[in-house]
Tab-separated table of C-alpha atoms in Angstrom:
chain	number	residue	atom	x	y	z
A	1	MET	CA	1.017	161.259	-50.208
A	2	ALA	CA	4.798	161.386	-50.636
A	3	ALA	CA	5.461	158.738	-47.999
A	4	GLU	CA	3.479	155.998	-49.756
A	5	PRO	CA	5.718	155.792	-52.853
A	6	ALA	CA	8.788	155.793	-50.587
A	7	ALA	CA	7.470	152.755	-48.712
A	8	LYS	CA	6.650	150.983	-51.963
A	9	VAL	CA	10.100	151.694	-53.401
A	10	GLY	CA	11.683	150.312	-50.216
A	11	THR	CA	9.584	147.169	-50.446
A	12	ALA	CA	10.385	146.715	-54.133
A	13	THR	CA	14.122	147.064	-53.479
A	14	ALA	CA	13.986	144.583	-50.608
A	15	LEU	CA	12.060	142.097	-52.740
A	16	LEU	CA	14.639	142.479	-55.518
A	17	VAL	CA	17.470	141.733	-53.077
A	18	LEU	CA	15.557	138.718	-51.747
A	19	VAL	CA	14.888	137.299	-55.216
A	20	VAL	CA	18.410	137.943	-56.553
A	21	GLY	CA	19.960	136.454	-53.402
A	22	ALA	CA	17.757	133.366	-53.591
A	23	LEU	CA	18.487	132.849	-57.299
A	24	ALA	CA	22.231	133.281	-56.762
A	25	VAL	CA	22.306	130.710	-53.949
A	26	TYR	CA	20.056	128.289	-55.837
A	27	GLY	CA	22.061	128.581	-59.065
A	28	LEU	CA	25.418	128.114	-57.314
A	29	ASP	CA	24.079	125.176	-55.312
A	30	GLN	CA	22.655	123.334	-58.301
A	31	LEU	CA	25.705	124.049	-60.496
A	32	SER	CA	28.103	122.780	-57.830
A	33	LYS	CA	26.033	119.614	-57.342
A	34	TYR	CA	25.944	118.996	-61.094
A	35	LEU	CA	29.740	119.293	-61.284
A	36	VAL	CA	30.197	116.984	-58.291
A	37	VAL	CA	27.943	114.261	-59.727
A	38	ALA	CA	29.589	114.577	-63.144
A	39	ASN	CA	33.198	114.555	-61.971
A	40	LEU	CA	33.471	112.721	-58.640
A	41	THR	CA	32.901	109.136	-57.605
A	42	GLU	CA	30.586	108.637	-54.670
A	43	GLY	CA	32.631	108.335	-51.485
A	44	GLU	CA	35.761	109.735	-53.147
A	45	VAL	CA	37.785	112.218	-51.080
A	46	VAL	CA	39.632	114.973	-52.949
A	47	PRO	CA	41.946	117.146	-50.797
A	48	VAL	CA	41.712	120.830	-51.710
A	49	LEU	CA	43.550	122.427	-48.776
A	50	GLY	CA	44.812	119.376	-46.926
A	51	ASN	CA	42.535	118.642	-43.956
A	52	VAL	CA	41.164	122.179	-43.982
A	53	LEU	CA	38.953	121.687	-47.052
A	54	GLN	CA	38.082	118.498	-48.937
A	55	TRP	CA	35.551	117.418	-51.537
A	56	GLN	CA	33.742	114.208	-50.556
A	57	PHE	CA	30.716	113.169	-52.618
A	58	VAL	CA	27.907	111.608	-50.563
A	59	ARG	CA	24.144	111.253	-51.005
A	60	ASN	CA	22.315	112.411	-47.900
A	61	PRO	CA	18.755	111.156	-47.208
A	62	GLY	CA	18.400	113.373	-44.130
A	63	ALA	CA	18.559	117.038	-43.153
A	64	ALA	CA	21.468	119.447	-43.249
A	65	PHE	CA	24.786	117.933	-42.118
A	66	SER	CA	23.373	114.397	-42.542
A	67	LEU	CA	21.012	114.607	-39.561
A	68	ALA	CA	17.843	112.472	-39.223
A	69	SER	CA	18.450	110.323	-42.288
A	70	GLY	CA	15.192	108.398	-41.887
A	71	MET	CA	12.888	111.432	-42.082
A	72	THR	CA	13.223	112.543	-45.716
A	73	TRP	CA	9.487	113.040	-46.336
A	74	ILE	CA	9.155	115.188	-43.223
A	75	PHE	CA	11.958	117.487	-44.362
A	76	THR	CA	10.436	117.700	-47.828
A	77	ILE	CA	7.122	118.870	-46.344
A	78	LEU	CA	8.854	121.282	-43.955
A	79	ALA	CA	10.884	122.775	-46.805
A	80	ALA	CA	7.730	123.353	-48.851
A	81	GLY	CA	6.166	125.031	-45.817
A	82	VAL	CA	9.176	127.317	-45.322
A	83	ILE	CA	9.088	128.387	-48.972
A	84	THR	CA	5.355	129.111	-48.772
A	85	PHE	CA	5.886	131.198	-45.627
A	86	ILE	CA	8.715	133.245	-47.188
A	87	VAL	CA	6.676	134.000	-50.313
A	88	TRP	CA	3.708	135.078	-48.171
A	89	PHE	CA	5.851	137.083	-45.722
A	90	ALA	CA	8.146	138.798	-48.245
A	91	ARG	CA	5.842	141.783	-48.869
A	92	ARG	CA	6.376	142.946	-45.272
A	93	ILE	CA	10.142	143.312	-45.644
A	94	ARG	CA	11.550	146.819	-46.146
A	95	SER	CA	15.118	146.148	-45.034
A	96	ILE	CA	18.026	145.047	-47.221
A	97	ALA	CA	19.506	143.026	-44.353
A	98	TRP	CA	16.264	141.162	-43.684
A	99	ALA	CA	15.779	140.642	-47.413
A	100	LEU	CA	19.217	139.006	-47.477
A	101	VAL	CA	18.239	136.748	-44.555
A	102	PHE	CA	15.155	135.462	-46.350
A	103	GLY	CA	16.925	135.343	-49.729
A	104	LEU	CA	19.680	133.104	-48.367
A	105	LEU	CA	17.119	130.922	-46.599
A	106	LEU	CA	14.866	130.656	-49.658
A	107	GLY	CA	17.735	129.797	-52.006
A	108	GLY	CA	19.143	127.196	-49.632
A	109	VAL	CA	15.813	125.522	-48.924
A	110	LEU	CA	14.944	125.479	-52.639
A	111	GLY	CA	18.318	123.930	-53.472
A	112	ASN	CA	17.910	120.978	-51.123
A	113	LEU	CA	14.190	120.633	-51.881
A	114	THR	CA	15.016	120.251	-55.580
A	115	ASP	CA	17.242	117.302	-54.698
A	116	ARG	CA	14.543	115.694	-52.574
A	117	LEU	CA	11.955	116.055	-55.300
A	118	LEU	CA	13.977	115.157	-58.384
A	119	ARG	CA	16.874	112.900	-57.396
A	120	GLU	CA	16.971	109.175	-56.667
A	121	PRO	CA	15.481	107.071	-55.219
A	122	SER	CA	12.062	108.677	-55.799
A	123	PHE	CA	9.981	111.856	-55.811
A	124	GLY	CA	9.950	113.431	-52.352
A	125	LEU	CA	12.497	110.926	-51.070
A	126	GLY	CA	15.477	112.012	-53.142
A	127	HIS	CA	18.905	112.116	-51.535
A	128	VAL	CA	20.607	115.511	-51.220
A	129	ILE	CA	24.062	115.854	-52.791
A	130	ASP	CA	26.679	116.821	-50.167
A	131	PHE	CA	30.344	117.322	-50.950
A	132	ILE	CA	32.023	119.966	-48.740
A	133	SER	CA	34.093	118.511	-45.908
A	134	THR	CA	35.942	120.558	-43.279
A	135	PRO	CA	37.104	117.954	-40.714
A	136	TRP	CA	38.836	120.559	-38.536
A	137	LEU	CA	35.578	122.502	-38.101
A	138	ILE	CA	32.674	120.027	-38.018
A	139	PRO	CA	32.519	116.233	-38.526
A	140	ALA	CA	29.916	116.493	-41.286
A	141	ILE	CA	29.632	116.882	-45.050
A	142	TYR	CA	27.455	119.660	-46.442
A	143	ASN	CA	26.742	121.752	-49.539
A	144	VAL	CA	26.213	125.333	-50.709
A	145	ALA	CA	22.523	125.261	-49.742
A	146	ASP	CA	23.392	124.215	-46.187
A	147	MET	CA	25.924	127.048	-45.947
A	148	ALA	CA	23.308	129.568	-47.105
A	149	ILE	CA	20.750	128.311	-44.581
A	150	VAL	CA	23.226	128.498	-41.694
A	151	SER	CA	24.386	131.976	-42.824
A	152	SER	CA	20.779	133.174	-42.869
A	153	MET	CA	20.302	131.924	-39.302
A	154	VAL	CA	23.448	133.699	-38.108
A	155	LEU	CA	22.366	136.957	-39.760
A	156	PHE	CA	18.865	136.475	-38.309
A	157	MET	CA	20.306	136.245	-34.795
A	158	LEU	CA	22.539	139.294	-35.291
A	159	LEU	CA	19.642	141.431	-36.515
A	160	THR	CA	17.415	140.198	-33.703
A	161	ILE	CA	20.058	140.918	-31.048
A	162	ARG	CA	20.571	144.421	-32.473
A	163	GLY	CA	16.818	144.985	-32.473
A	164	VAL	CA	16.546	145.724	-36.190
A	165	GLY	CA	12.959	145.518	-37.427
A	166	LEU	CA	11.725	144.356	-40.821
A	167	ASP	CA	11.692	148.002	-41.911
A	168	GLY	CA	15.401	148.357	-41.072
A	169	ILE	CA	14.825	150.612	-38.052
A	170	ARG	CA	16.351	149.648	-34.713
A	171	GLU	CA	13.888	149.389	-31.829
A	172	SER	CA	15.942	151.796	-29.699
A	173	LYS	CA	15.741	154.449	-32.416
A	174	ARG	CA	12.035	153.813	-32.916
A	175	ALA	CA	11.456	154.233	-29.158
A	176	GLY	CA	13.440	157.471	-29.170
A	177	VAL	CA	11.387	158.903	-32.012
A	178	ALA	CA	8.175	157.906	-30.243
A	179	ALA	CA	9.371	159.569	-27.019
A	180	GLU	CA	10.136	162.819	-28.849
A	181	GLY	CA	6.555	162.943	-30.051
A	182	GLU	CA	5.047	162.624	-26.547
A	183	PRO	CA	3.872	165.706	-24.599
A	184	THR	CA	6.543	166.841	-22.111
A	185	ALA	CA	3.989	168.014	-19.534
A	186	GLU	CA	0.267	167.860	-18.995
A	187	GLY	CA	-1.413	169.846	-21.728
A	188	ASP	CA	1.851	170.515	-23.596
A	189	GLN	CA	2.283	169.516	-27.208
A	190	PRO	CA	5.480	168.502	-29.016
A	191	ALA	CA	7.443	171.374	-30.528
A	192	ASP	CA	6.527	170.316	-34.036
A	193	ALA	CA	2.896	169.566	-33.253
A	194	GLY	CA	1.764	172.171	-35.750
A	195	THR	CA	3.707	170.558	-38.574
A	196	PRO	CA	1.586	168.273	-40.735
A	197	ARG	CA	2.846	164.697	-40.797
A	198	ILE	CA	2.268	162.155	-43.511
A	199	VAL	CA	2.075	158.583	-42.314
A	200	ALA	CA	2.420	155.699	-44.735
A	201	GLU	CA	0.026	152.870	-44.055
A	202	SER	CA	1.693	149.507	-44.014
């Protein structure tokens, strides 16, 4: 019975990381957009580090990095679907790294969805506030939510390449543990076969 509480504690910790990460991204995104709208004129360019970093206030009717500007409703529906999936899927996560992936994604999607639902010109068709410009890197203007979404995708790819599962265990290690438990010859049993094992049901 000792393994069940351990699994539940791991899940609770992962969920806490996911929620805190999402709230941090969402809060920073909405605060930065509020400050931009309150202090900058639309279209104004404010150099921060020369051409390396600039503030440029624009209203984006499309997706991240100003893509597909005529499909606002579609992105609103997709964002709602992503949020629903994350909420449903979150209980399976027992890894801090994977919790961070979904926390960054949830916070970023919520940030831009809030703009689409509540900003002009209308509900569901609102324009997203973009203001970060890095001309030397990419010819696009983006925001904190976009950065969080892209970061989550990068971390997702790294974890996938390394073979890290939702429980935080690498597939190579899992395979090694499984191999150790297999009989070494016909009729043989593993060395610890007589030791009781407690398996936590997921």
